[in-house]
C-alpha cells in the first residue's frame, strides 16, 4: 500500500450516483484520493490493476454484490480495509455477514450526517497505519534477530577457532574427541587420533623470526585442511602441535593417512626451509586408535603423545 501521512487512496463503489457523489466529496474534502466505481465488477478491475488500502462499497448492487467484492478483495489483499454501506432496513444482518467476511465497519444509509463518513474512514485509516507500522516493526525485529543470530554464530565461531591458523582450537578439540568417544562406544565403532608436531620449529623461529614462523604454521594448517575427508577433524593443539580425528578409521588406515600427510609436508617448498636439517620442513606423527589404545580422552591422548615422542626419538619425520 502506497500511502502518505496526509492522504489515502480510497475506492468508492455504488451503483447509485448520488451516494457515490456524497461519499466521494466527503472523502476528497478530507484530502484523500478517491476513485469511483459504478459496479462490483468495475471496482474489481480497478483493484486488480492497483490494490487500494481502503474500499467503501455498497452491499446491494446489480451484478457482483458488496459481500462478494469484499471476499475477492480479501483474497488479493488481506490488509485492505473494507467498509460496507447498507440500508437501514436490515443493518444488523448485513453487518454480521460483512464482519464475518472480513469487513472493517458498516455505514448505514441514508447518512444522518456527512461527518459519519469521515469518521468511519478516519478509523479505518488509523487501523491501516497501525498495521503498516506493526509490519515495519516486525521487519525491524526480524532483522535485529537475524543480526543477533549472526553475531552469536560469529562469537561461537571465534570461541572455537585458533586465532592464528583458523583451525579449531584446543578446547573445541577436547569437546569433539569426547563426543567421538561417546559415539564410537555407543555404536561399537573405531576411530583414530593423529598427534603431530613440527620438527625443529624452535630452530626455524630462531633463524627466520616469529612472523615467518607464523606464516609457516598458517601454510601447514591450510595443507592439513586440504587433506581432510568430509568427516575428519583437525585442530591446533598448541604451539606447533596439531591433532586430527579420523572417524571410522582403524589403525592401519590411520597410519596410511598420517604417512601421506607427512610426505606431502616434507616435499612442500616452504619459505625458509633451507635453515632446517636436510633443507625441508618435516613433522613427526603419533597414531592412537580407539578403543585398543585408550577408552577415554586422557588415555587416548596420552598414547598418541607417547607415539609422537617415539617418532621423535627414532629420528623425526616419521609416523609411529
PDB file of C-alpha atoms in Angstrom:
ATOM      1  CA  UNK A   1       0.000   0.000   0.000  1.00  0.00           C
ATOM      2  CA  UNK A   2       1.390   3.358  -1.003  1.00  0.00           C
ATOM      3  CA  UNK A   3       0.116   5.998   1.411  1.00  0.00           C
ATOM      4  CA  UNK A   4       1.299   9.272   2.839  1.00  0.00           C
ATOM      5  CA  UNK A   5       0.727  10.703   6.293  1.00  0.00           C
ATOM      6  CA  UNK A   6      -1.946  13.139   4.947  1.00  0.00           C
ATOM      7  CA  UNK A   7      -3.970  11.186   2.387  1.00  0.00           C
ATOM      8  CA  UNK A   8      -5.172   7.736   1.444  1.00  0.00           C
ATOM      9  CA  UNK A   9      -6.159   6.121  -1.849  1.00  0.00           C
ATOM     10  CA  UNK A  10      -9.806   5.091  -1.461  1.00  0.00           C
ATOM     11  CA  UNK A  11     -12.071   3.172  -3.820  1.00  0.00           C
ATOM     12  CA  UNK A  12     -15.791   4.037  -3.545  1.00  0.00           C
ATOM     13  CA  UNK A  13     -18.275   1.635  -5.160  1.00  0.00           C
ATOM     14  CA  UNK A  14     -22.011   2.150  -5.503  1.00  0.00           C
ATOM     15  CA  UNK A  15     -24.461   1.850  -8.390  1.00  0.00           C
ATOM     16  CA  UNK A  16     -26.335   4.925  -7.131  1.00  0.00           C
ATOM     17  CA  UNK A  17     -24.621   8.063  -8.433  1.00  0.00           C
ATOM     18  CA  UNK A  18     -25.902  10.356  -5.679  1.00  0.00           C
ATOM     19  CA  UNK A  19     -24.482   8.062  -2.946  1.00  0.00           C
ATOM     20  CA  UNK A  20     -21.114   7.826  -4.728  1.00  0.00           C
ATOM     21  CA  UNK A  21     -21.024  11.590  -5.057  1.00  0.00           C
ATOM     22  CA  UNK A  22     -21.780  12.236  -1.374  1.00  0.00           C
ATOM     23  CA  UNK A  23     -19.195   9.750  -0.153  1.00  0.00           C
ATOM     24  CA  UNK A  24     -16.519  10.805  -2.670  1.00  0.00           C
ATOM     25  CA  UNK A  25     -16.925  14.512  -1.916  1.00  0.00           C
ATOM     26  CA  UNK A  26     -16.706  13.945   1.829  1.00  0.00           C
ATOM     27  CA  UNK A  27     -13.512  11.930   1.434  1.00  0.00           C
ATOM     28  CA  UNK A  28     -11.980  14.313  -1.113  1.00  0.00           C
ATOM     29  CA  UNK A  29     -12.688  17.200   1.256  1.00  0.00           C
ATOM     30  CA  UNK A  30     -10.618  15.347   3.872  1.00  0.00           C
ATOM     31  CA  UNK A  31      -7.706  15.253   1.406  1.00  0.00           C
ATOM     32  CA  UNK A  32      -7.997  11.683   0.156  1.00  0.00           C
ATOM     33  CA  UNK A  33      -7.557  10.475  -3.399  1.00  0.00           C
ATOM     34  CA  UNK A  34     -10.877   8.917  -4.436  1.00  0.00           C
ATOM     35  CA  UNK A  35     -11.602   6.534  -7.312  1.00  0.00           C
ATOM     36  CA  UNK A  36     -15.246   5.749  -8.118  1.00  0.00           C
ATOM     37  CA  UNK A  37     -16.718   2.529  -9.499  1.00  0.00           C
ATOM     38  CA  UNK A  38     -20.343   2.020 -10.590  1.00  0.00           C
ATOM     39  CA  UNK A  39     -20.368  -1.753 -10.001  1.00  0.00           C
ATOM     40  CA  UNK A  40     -18.590  -4.527  -8.183  1.00  0.00           C
ATOM     41  CA  UNK A  41     -17.105  -5.728 -11.457  1.00  0.00           C
ATOM     42  CA  UNK A  42     -15.681  -2.292 -12.286  1.00  0.00           C
ATOM     43  CA  UNK A  43     -14.340  -1.959  -8.753  1.00  0.00           C
ATOM     44  CA  UNK A  44     -12.656  -5.343  -9.064  1.00  0.00           C
ATOM     45  CA  UNK A  45     -10.995  -4.347 -12.336  1.00  0.00           C
ATOM     46  CA  UNK A  46      -9.612  -1.170 -10.730  1.00  0.00           C
ATOM     47  CA  UNK A  47      -8.470  -3.046  -7.639  1.00  0.00           C
ATOM     48  CA  UNK A  48      -6.634  -5.723  -9.603  1.00  0.00           C
ATOM     49  CA  UNK A  49      -4.694  -3.041 -11.501  1.00  0.00           C
ATOM     50  CA  UNK A  50      -3.560  -1.382  -8.266  1.00  0.00           C
ATOM     51  CA  UNK A  51      -4.926  -2.512  -4.875  1.00  0.00           C
ATOM     52  CA  UNK A  52      -6.408   0.178  -2.633  1.00  0.00           C
ATOM     53  CA  UNK A  53      -5.724   0.369   1.113  1.00  0.00           C
ATOM     54  CA  UNK A  54      -9.366   1.302   1.770  1.00  0.00           C
ATOM     55  CA  UNK A  55     -12.534   0.332  -0.094  1.00  0.00           C
ATOM     56  CA  UNK A  56     -16.033   1.636   0.683  1.00  0.00           C
ATOM     57  CA  UNK A  57     -18.724  -0.321  -1.132  1.00  0.00           C
ATOM     58  CA  UNK A  58     -22.476  -0.661  -1.203  1.00  0.00           C
ATOM     59  CA  UNK A  59     -23.706  -4.121  -0.270  1.00  0.00           C
ATOM     60  CA  UNK A  60     -26.525  -4.410  -2.852  1.00  0.00           C
ATOM     61  CA  UNK A  61     -25.608  -3.702  -6.460  1.00  0.00           C
ATOM     62  CA  UNK A  62     -26.589  -5.133  -9.815  1.00  0.00           C
ATOM     63  CA  UNK A  63     -24.220  -7.996 -10.604  1.00  0.00           C
ATOM     64  CA  UNK A  64     -21.455  -8.572  -8.052  1.00  0.00           C
ATOM     65  CA  UNK A  65     -22.602  -7.786  -4.514  1.00  0.00           C
ATOM     66  CA  UNK A  66     -20.591  -5.823  -1.983  1.00  0.00           C
ATOM     67  CA  UNK A  67     -20.057  -9.006   0.094  1.00  0.00           C
ATOM     68  CA  UNK A  68     -18.671 -10.862  -2.950  1.00  0.00           C
ATOM     69  CA  UNK A  69     -16.458  -7.879  -3.733  1.00  0.00           C
ATOM     70  CA  UNK A  70     -15.252  -7.869  -0.132  1.00  0.00           C
ATOM     71  CA  UNK A  71     -14.356 -11.576  -0.251  1.00  0.00           C
ATOM     72  CA  UNK A  72     -12.435 -11.250  -3.519  1.00  0.00           C
ATOM     73  CA  UNK A  73     -10.558  -8.182  -2.273  1.00  0.00           C
ATOM     74  CA  UNK A  74      -9.520 -10.014   0.901  1.00  0.00           C
ATOM     75  CA  UNK A  75      -8.187 -12.903  -1.193  1.00  0.00           C
ATOM     76  CA  UNK A  76      -5.966 -10.497  -3.130  1.00  0.00           C
ATOM     77  CA  UNK A  77      -5.016  -8.111  -0.317  1.00  0.00           C
ATOM     78  CA  UNK A  78      -5.878  -9.293   3.225  1.00  0.00           C
ATOM     79  CA  UNK A  79      -4.715  -5.998   4.748  1.00  0.00           C
ATOM     80  CA  UNK A  80      -7.116  -3.854   2.702  1.00  0.00           C
ATOM     81  CA  UNK A  81      -9.822  -2.421   4.933  1.00  0.00           C
ATOM     82  CA  UNK A  82     -13.358  -2.636   3.512  1.00  0.00           C
ATOM     83  CA  UNK A  83     -16.326  -0.619   4.754  1.00  0.00           C
ATOM     84  CA  UNK A  84     -19.750  -1.898   3.699  1.00  0.00           C
ATOM     85  CA  UNK A  85     -22.635   0.516   3.072  1.00  0.00           C
ATOM     86  CA  UNK A  86     -26.103  -0.894   3.739  1.00  0.00           C
ATOM     87  CA  UNK A  87     -29.636   0.426   4.047  1.00  0.00           C
ATOM     88  CA  UNK A  88     -31.373   0.927   7.373  1.00  0.00           C
ATOM     89  CA  UNK A  89     -33.899  -1.832   6.570  1.00  0.00           C
ATOM     90  CA  UNK A  90     -31.779  -4.773   7.864  1.00  0.00           C
ATOM     91  CA  UNK A  91     -28.469  -3.332   9.042  1.00  0.00           C
ATOM     92  CA  UNK A  92     -27.786  -5.927  11.747  1.00  0.00           C
ATOM     93  CA  UNK A  93     -27.996  -8.987   9.478  1.00  0.00           C
ATOM     94  CA  UNK A  94     -25.909  -7.282   6.788  1.00  0.00           C
ATOM     95  CA  UNK A  95     -23.333  -6.060   9.285  1.00  0.00           C
ATOM     96  CA  UNK A  96     -22.945  -9.548  10.770  1.00  0.00           C
ATOM     97  CA  UNK A  97     -22.463 -11.137   7.343  1.00  0.00           C
ATOM     98  CA  UNK A  98     -19.993  -8.430   6.348  1.00  0.00           C
ATOM     99  CA  UNK A  99     -17.961  -8.691   9.552  1.00  0.00           C
ATOM    100  CA  UNK A 100     -17.722 -12.455   9.173  1.00  0.00           C
ATOM    101  CA  UNK A 101     -16.386 -11.929   5.666  1.00  0.00           C
ATOM    102  CA  UNK A 102     -13.718  -9.539   6.960  1.00  0.00           C
ATOM    103  CA  UNK A 103     -15.286  -6.063   6.720  1.00  0.00           C
ATOM    104  CA  UNK A 104     -13.859  -3.376   8.970  1.00  0.00           C
ATOM    105  CA  UNK A 105     -17.126  -1.475   9.586  1.00  0.00           C
ATOM    106  CA  UNK A 106     -20.555  -0.660   8.178  1.00  0.00           C
ATOM    107  CA  UNK A 107     -22.136   2.645   7.111  1.00  0.00           C
ATOM    108  CA  UNK A 108     -25.911   2.909   7.378  1.00  0.00           C
ATOM    109  CA  UNK A 109     -27.750   4.687   4.550  1.00  0.00           C
ATOM    110  CA  UNK A 110     -29.195   7.250   4.466  1.00  0.00           C
ATOM    111  CA  UNK A 111     -26.402   9.029   6.329  1.00  0.00           C
ATOM    112  CA  UNK A 112     -27.543  11.041   9.325  1.00  0.00           C
ATOM    113  CA  UNK A 113     -24.571  13.361   8.858  1.00  0.00           C
ATOM    114  CA  UNK A 114     -21.810  13.542   6.260  1.00  0.00           C
ATOM    115  CA  UNK A 115     -19.283  13.544   9.111  1.00  0.00           C
ATOM    116  CA  UNK A 116     -20.074   9.900   9.801  1.00  0.00           C
ATOM    117  CA  UNK A 117     -18.356   9.050   6.504  1.00  0.00           C
ATOM    118  CA  UNK A 118     -15.222  10.930   7.539  1.00  0.00           C
ATOM    119  CA  UNK A 119     -15.244   9.353  10.989  1.00  0.00           C
ATOM    120  CA  UNK A 120     -15.507   5.774   9.705  1.00  0.00           C
ATOM    121  CA  UNK A 121     -12.831   6.447   7.093  1.00  0.00           C
ATOM    122  CA  UNK A 122     -10.565   8.003   9.706  1.00  0.00           C
ATOM    123  CA  UNK A 123     -10.839   4.968  11.997  1.00  0.00           C
ATOM    124  CA  UNK A 124     -10.181   2.593   9.111  1.00  0.00           C
ATOM    125  CA  UNK A 125      -7.152   4.639   8.072  1.00  0.00           C
ATOM    126  CA  UNK A 126      -5.827   4.571  11.629  1.00  0.00           C
ATOM    127  CA  UNK A 127      -6.017   0.780  11.523  1.00  0.00           C
ATOM    128  CA  UNK A 128      -4.242   0.752   8.156  1.00  0.00           C
ATOM    129  CA  UNK A 129      -1.476   2.976   9.519  1.00  0.00           C
ATOM    130  CA  UNK A 130      -1.161   0.829  12.644  1.00  0.00           C
ATOM    131  CA  UNK A 131      -0.966  -2.345  10.546  1.00  0.00           C
ATOM    132  CA  UNK A 132       1.776  -0.787   8.420  1.00  0.00           C
ATOM    133  CA  UNK A 133       3.681   0.365  11.492  1.00  0.00           C
ATOM    134  CA  UNK A 134       3.385  -3.058  13.106  1.00  0.00           C
ATOM    135  CA  UNK A 135       4.609  -4.716   9.923  1.00  0.00           C
ATOM    136  CA  UNK A 136       7.552  -2.329   9.847  1.00  0.00           C
ATOM    137  CA  UNK A 137       8.334  -3.105  13.476  1.00  0.00           C
ATOM    138  CA  UNK A 138       8.143  -6.836  12.779  1.00  0.00           C
ATOM    139  CA  UNK A 139      10.528  -6.450   9.850  1.00  0.00           C
ATOM    140  CA  UNK A 140      12.964  -4.488  12.011  1.00  0.00           C
ATOM    141  CA  UNK A 141      12.599  -7.035  14.826  1.00  0.00           C
ATOM    142  CA  UNK A 142      13.275  -9.871  12.390  1.00  0.00           C
ATOM    143  CA  UNK A 143      16.350  -8.039  11.101  1.00  0.00           C
ATOM    144  CA  UNK A 144      17.575  -7.484  14.646  1.00  0.00           C
ATOM    145  CA  UNK A 145      17.008 -11.136  15.498  1.00  0.00           C
ATOM    146  CA  UNK A 146      18.896 -12.199  12.381  1.00  0.00           C
ATOM    147  CA  UNK A 147      21.722  -9.825  13.289  1.00  0.00           C
ATOM    148  CA  UNK A 148      21.817 -11.235  16.824  1.00  0.00           C
ATOM    149  CA  UNK A 149      21.810 -14.802  15.499  1.00  0.00           C
ATOM    150  CA  UNK A 150      24.646 -13.927  13.135  1.00  0.00           C
ATOM    151  CA  UNK A 151      26.571 -12.257  15.962  1.00  0.00           C
ATOM    152  CA  UNK A 152      26.012 -15.284  18.208  1.00  0.00           C
ATOM    153  CA  UNK A 153      27.260 -17.611  15.470  1.00  0.00           C
ATOM    154  CA  UNK A 154      30.248 -15.361  14.838  1.00  0.00           C
ATOM    155  CA  UNK A 155      31.111 -15.253  18.539  1.00  0.00           C
ATOM    156  CA  UNK A 156      30.660 -19.007  18.795  1.00  0.00           C
ATOM    157  CA  UNK A 157      32.931 -19.488  15.797  1.00  0.00           C
ATOM    158  CA  UNK A 158      35.558 -17.182  17.306  1.00  0.00           C
ATOM    159  CA  UNK A 159      35.409 -19.052  20.595  1.00  0.00           C
ATOM    160  CA  UNK A 160      36.204 -22.409  18.966  1.00  0.00           C
ATOM    161  CA  UNK A 161      38.800 -21.258  16.425  1.00  0.00           C
ATOM    162  CA  UNK A 162      42.521 -20.694  16.767  1.00  0.00           C
ATOM    163  CA  UNK A 163      43.247 -17.016  16.153  1.00  0.00           C
ATOM    164  CA  UNK A 164      46.336 -17.557  14.002  1.00  0.00           C
ATOM    165  CA  UNK A 165      45.588 -20.582  11.833  1.00  0.00           C
ATOM    166  CA  UNK A 166      41.798 -20.569  11.734  1.00  0.00           C
ATOM    167  CA  UNK A 167      41.764 -24.236  12.735  1.00  0.00           C
ATOM    168  CA  UNK A 168      39.668 -25.414  15.659  1.00  0.00           C
ATOM    169  CA  UNK A 169      41.320 -24.728  18.998  1.00  0.00           C
ATOM    170  CA  UNK A 170      42.405 -26.944  21.890  1.00  0.00           C
ATOM    171  CA  UNK A 171      39.197 -26.503  23.881  1.00  0.00           C
ATOM    172  CA  UNK A 172      36.962 -27.455  20.984  1.00  0.00           C
ATOM    173  CA  UNK A 173      39.193 -30.457  20.237  1.00  0.00           C
ATOM    174  CA  UNK A 174      38.571 -31.702  23.770  1.00  0.00           C
ATOM    175  CA  UNK A 175      34.802 -31.395  23.270  1.00  0.00           C
ATOM    176  CA  UNK A 176      34.968 -33.128  19.886  1.00  0.00           C
ATOM    177  CA  UNK A 177      37.075 -36.100  20.931  1.00  0.00           C
ATOM    178  CA  UNK A 178      34.844 -36.659  23.970  1.00  0.00           C
ATOM    179  CA  UNK A 179      31.800 -36.704  21.639  1.00  0.00           C
ATOM    180  CA  UNK A 180      33.572 -39.054  19.235  1.00  0.00           C
ATOM    181  CA  UNK A 181      34.405 -41.478  22.051  1.00  0.00           C
ATOM    182  CA  UNK A 182      30.781 -41.392  23.204  1.00  0.00           C
ATOM    183  CA  UNK A 183      29.519 -42.065  19.669  1.00  0.00           C
ATOM    184  CA  UNK A 184      32.045 -44.813  18.985  1.00  0.00           C
ATOM    185  CA  UNK A 185      31.331 -46.527  22.311  1.00  0.00           C
ATOM    186  CA  UNK A 186      27.575 -46.393  21.719  1.00  0.00           C
ATOM    187  CA  UNK A 187      27.732 -47.835  18.208  1.00  0.00           C
ATOM    188  CA  UNK A 188      30.787 -50.089  18.718  1.00  0.00           C
ATOM    189  CA  UNK A 189      32.905 -48.190  16.179  1.00  0.00           C
ATOM    190  CA  UNK A 190      36.588 -47.315  15.972  1.00  0.00           C
ATOM    191  CA  UNK A 191      38.348 -44.058  15.220  1.00  0.00           C
ATOM    192  CA  UNK A 192      41.945 -42.887  15.172  1.00  0.00           C
ATOM    193  CA  UNK A 193      43.764 -39.874  16.528  1.00  0.00           C
ATOM    194  CA  UNK A 194      46.834 -38.321  14.900  1.00  0.00           C
ATOM    195  CA  UNK A 195      49.095 -36.212  17.105  1.00  0.00           C
ATOM    196  CA  UNK A 196      51.664 -34.277  15.063  1.00  0.00           C
ATOM    197  CA  UNK A 197      54.475 -31.890  15.890  1.00  0.00           C
ATOM    198  CA  UNK A 198      56.651 -29.735  13.629  1.00  0.00           C
ATOM    199  CA  UNK A 199      60.273 -30.859  13.776  1.00  0.00           C
ATOM    200  CA  UNK A 200      62.912 -28.256  14.734  1.00  0.00           C
ATOM    201  CA  UNK A 201      60.323 -25.443  14.811  1.00  0.00           C
ATOM    202  CA  UNK A 202      62.249 -23.565  17.518  1.00  0.00           C
ATOM    203  CA  UNK A 203      65.291 -23.524  15.238  1.00  0.00           C
ATOM    204  CA  UNK A 204      63.158 -22.151  12.406  1.00  0.00           C
ATOM    205  CA  UNK A 205      61.810 -19.362  14.635  1.00  0.00           C
ATOM    206  CA  UNK A 206      65.317 -18.523  15.896  1.00  0.00           C
ATOM    207  CA  UNK A 207      66.681 -18.304  12.357  1.00  0.00           C
ATOM    208  CA  UNK A 208      63.760 -16.717  10.489  1.00  0.00           C
ATOM    209  CA  UNK A 209      61.873 -14.889  13.242  1.00  0.00           C
ATOM    210  CA  UNK A 210      58.425 -15.417  14.728  1.00  0.00           C
ATOM    211  CA  UNK A 211      56.463 -13.665  11.921  1.00  0.00           C
ATOM    212  CA  UNK A 212      57.885 -16.155   9.426  1.00  0.00           C
ATOM    213  CA  UNK A 213      57.178 -18.934  11.891  1.00  0.00           C
ATOM    214  CA  UNK A 214      53.533 -17.824  11.982  1.00  0.00           C
ATOM    215  CA  UNK A 215      53.387 -17.904   8.172  1.00  0.00           C
ATOM    216  CA  UNK A 216      54.737 -21.452   8.249  1.00  0.00           C
ATOM    217  CA  UNK A 217      52.041 -22.528  10.727  1.00  0.00           C
ATOM    218  CA  UNK A 218      49.340 -20.925   8.573  1.00  0.00           C
ATOM    219  CA  UNK A 219      50.573 -22.683   5.420  1.00  0.00           C
ATOM    220  CA  UNK A 220      50.811 -26.009   7.231  1.00  0.00           C
ATOM    221  CA  UNK A 221      47.264 -25.572   8.562  1.00  0.00           C
ATOM    222  CA  UNK A 222      45.966 -24.966   5.061  1.00  0.00           C
ATOM    223  CA  UNK A 223      47.667 -28.161   3.878  1.00  0.00           C
ATOM    224  CA  UNK A 224      46.051 -30.155   6.681  1.00  0.00           C
ATOM    225  CA  UNK A 225      42.627 -28.801   5.762  1.00  0.00           C
ATOM    226  CA  UNK A 226      43.165 -29.693   2.111  1.00  0.00           C
ATOM    227  CA  UNK A 227      43.868 -33.307   3.084  1.00  0.00           C
ATOM    228  CA  UNK A 228      40.764 -33.712   5.231  1.00  0.00           C
ATOM    229  CA  UNK A 229      37.933 -36.034   4.367  1.00  0.00           C
ATOM    230  CA  UNK A 230      34.467 -34.608   4.977  1.00  0.00           C
ATOM    231  CA  UNK A 231      34.132 -36.444   8.298  1.00  0.00           C
ATOM    232  CA  UNK A 232      37.666 -35.702   9.573  1.00  0.00           C
ATOM    233  CA  UNK A 233      38.521 -33.082  12.180  1.00  0.00           C
ATOM    234  CA  UNK A 234      41.719 -31.054  12.608  1.00  0.00           C
ATOM    235  CA  UNK A 235      42.737 -28.634  15.342  1.00  0.00           C
ATOM    236  CA  UNK A 236      45.750 -26.740  16.604  1.00  0.00           C
ATOM    237  CA  UNK A 237      46.590 -28.384  19.883  1.00  0.00           C
ATOM    238  CA  UNK A 238      49.034 -25.689  20.899  1.00  0.00           C
ATOM    239  CA  UNK A 239      52.236 -24.077  19.631  1.00  0.00           C
ATOM    240  CA  UNK A 240      53.476 -26.219  16.733  1.00  0.00           C
ATOM    241  CA  UNK A 241      51.323 -29.239  17.682  1.00  0.00           C
ATOM    242  CA  UNK A 242      48.271 -30.334  15.703  1.00  0.00           C
ATOM    243  CA  UNK A 243      45.706 -33.104  16.117  1.00  0.00           C
ATOM    244  CA  UNK A 244      43.423 -34.908  13.691  1.00  0.00           C
ATOM    245  CA  UNK A 245      40.442 -37.131  14.456  1.00  0.00           C
ATOM    246  CA  UNK A 246      39.711 -39.747  11.777  1.00  0.00           C
ATOM    247  CA  UNK A 247      36.242 -41.304  12.369  1.00  0.00           C
ATOM    248  CA  UNK A 248      35.614 -44.902  11.279  1.00  0.00           C
ATOM    249  CA  UNK A 249      39.362 -45.355  10.665  1.00  0.00           C
ATOM    250  CA  UNK A 250      41.269 -48.376  12.040  1.00  0.00           C
ATOM    251  CA  UNK A 251      44.954 -48.082  12.886  1.00  0.00           C
ATOM    252  CA  UNK A 252      46.352 -49.485   9.644  1.00  0.00           C
ATOM    253  CA  UNK A 253      44.396 -46.932   7.600  1.00  0.00           C
ATOM    254  CA  UNK A 254      45.307 -44.145  10.014  1.00  0.00           C
ATOM    255  CA  UNK A 255      48.987 -44.933   9.506  1.00  0.00           C
ATOM    256  CA  UNK A 256      48.442 -44.594   5.750  1.00  0.00           C
ATOM    257  CA  UNK A 257      46.722 -41.188   6.148  1.00  0.00           C
ATOM    258  CA  UNK A 258      49.433 -39.980   8.533  1.00  0.00           C
ATOM    259  CA  UNK A 259      52.290 -41.053   6.256  1.00  0.00           C
ATOM    260  CA  UNK A 260      50.678 -39.390   3.267  1.00  0.00           C
ATOM    261  CA  UNK A 261      50.417 -36.118   5.206  1.00  0.00           C
ATOM    262  CA  UNK A 262      53.989 -36.458   6.439  1.00  0.00           C
ATOM    263  CA  UNK A 263      55.261 -36.972   2.882  1.00  0.00           C
ATOM    264  CA  UNK A 264      53.348 -34.002   1.448  1.00  0.00           C
ATOM    265  CA  UNK A 265      54.714 -31.688   4.145  1.00  0.00           C
ATOM    266  CA  UNK A 266      58.284 -32.920   3.626  1.00  0.00           C
ATOM    267  CA  UNK A 267      58.003 -32.325  -0.132  1.00  0.00           C
ATOM    268  CA  UNK A 268      56.390 -28.875   0.119  1.00  0.00           C
ATOM    269  CA  UNK A 269      58.641 -25.878  -0.759  1.00  0.00           C
ATOM    270  CA  UNK A 270      58.085 -23.852   2.416  1.00  0.00           C
ATOM    271  CA  UNK A 271      59.805 -20.451   2.525  1.00  0.00           C
ATOM    272  CA  UNK A 272      62.945 -20.564   4.664  1.00  0.00           C
ATOM    273  CA  UNK A 273      63.151 -24.372   4.731  1.00  0.00           C
ATOM    274  CA  UNK A 274      66.876 -24.139   3.957  1.00  0.00           C
ATOM    275  CA  UNK A 275      67.629 -23.265   7.613  1.00  0.00           C
ATOM    276  CA  UNK A 276      66.349 -26.675   8.762  1.00  0.00           C
ATOM    277  CA  UNK A 277      68.118 -30.072   8.703  1.00  0.00           C
ATOM    278  CA  UNK A 278      68.046 -31.606   5.212  1.00  0.00           C
ATOM    279  CA  UNK A 279      66.613 -28.288   3.959  1.00  0.00           C
ATOM    280  CA  UNK A 280      62.971 -29.275   4.461  1.00  0.00           C
ATOM    281  CA  UNK A 281      60.076 -28.778   6.868  1.00  0.00           C
ATOM    282  CA  UNK A 282      59.008 -32.048   8.456  1.00  0.00           C
ATOM    283  CA  UNK A 283      56.577 -33.364  11.041  1.00  0.00           C
ATOM    284  CA  UNK A 284      56.550 -36.310  13.399  1.00  0.00           C
ATOM    285  CA  UNK A 285      53.185 -38.030  13.934  1.00  0.00           C
ATOM    286  CA  UNK A 286      51.892 -40.333  16.659  1.00  0.00           C
ATOM    287  CA  UNK A 287      48.861 -42.550  15.997  1.00  0.00           C
ATOM    288  CA  UNK A 288      46.372 -43.852  18.551  1.00  0.00           C
ATOM    289  CA  UNK A 289      43.179 -45.816  17.876  1.00  0.00           C
ATOM    290  CA  UNK A 290      40.029 -46.163  19.959  1.00  0.00           C
ATOM    291  CA  UNK A 291      39.421 -48.428  21.806  1.00  0.00           C
ATOM    292  CA  UNK A 292      42.583 -50.523  21.525  1.00  0.00           C
ATOM    293  CA  UNK A 293      44.955 -47.728  22.626  1.00  0.00           C
ATOM    294  CA  UNK A 294      42.645 -45.975  25.069  1.00  0.00           C
ATOM    295  CA  UNK A 295      38.977 -45.997  26.054  1.00  0.00           C
ATOM    296  CA  UNK A 296      38.747 -42.415  27.336  1.00  0.00           C
ATOM    297  CA  UNK A 297      40.034 -38.994  26.328  1.00  0.00           C
ATOM    298  CA  UNK A 298      43.040 -38.885  28.636  1.00  0.00           C
ATOM    299  CA  UNK A 299      44.360 -42.371  27.882  1.00  0.00           C
ATOM    300  CA  UNK A 300      43.922 -41.976  24.120  1.00  0.00           C
ATOM    301  CA  UNK A 301      45.710 -38.611  24.003  1.00  0.00           C
ATOM    302  CA  UNK A 302      48.488 -39.978  26.245  1.00  0.00           C
ATOM    303  CA  UNK A 303      49.028 -42.936  23.921  1.00  0.00           C
ATOM    304  CA  UNK A 304      49.157 -40.651  20.838  1.00  0.00           C
ATOM    305  CA  UNK A 305      51.548 -38.288  22.631  1.00  0.00           C
ATOM    306  CA  UNK A 306      53.873 -41.157  23.584  1.00  0.00           C
ATOM    307  CA  UNK A 307      53.774 -42.453  19.998  1.00  0.00           C
ATOM    308  CA  UNK A 308      54.692 -38.961  18.781  1.00  0.00           C
ATOM    309  CA  UNK A 309      57.756 -38.801  21.018  1.00  0.00           C
ATOM    310  CA  UNK A 310      58.768 -42.269  19.910  1.00  0.00           C
ATOM    311  CA  UNK A 311      58.749 -40.918  16.339  1.00  0.00           C
ATOM    312  CA  UNK A 312      60.909 -38.018  17.549  1.00  0.00           C
ATOM    313  CA  UNK A 313      63.388 -40.385  19.229  1.00  0.00           C
ATOM    314  CA  UNK A 314      63.598 -42.501  16.090  1.00  0.00           C
ATOM    315  CA  UNK A 315      64.865 -39.542  14.077  1.00  0.00           C
ATOM    316  CA  UNK A 316      61.827 -37.336  13.325  1.00  0.00           C
ATOM    317  CA  UNK A 317      59.921 -37.063  10.028  1.00  0.00           C
ATOM    318  CA  UNK A 318      58.283 -40.348  10.973  1.00  0.00           C
ATOM    319  CA  UNK A 319      54.935 -41.907  11.890  1.00  0.00           C
ATOM    320  CA  UNK A 320      54.768 -44.080  14.980  1.00  0.00           C
TER     321      UNK A 320
END
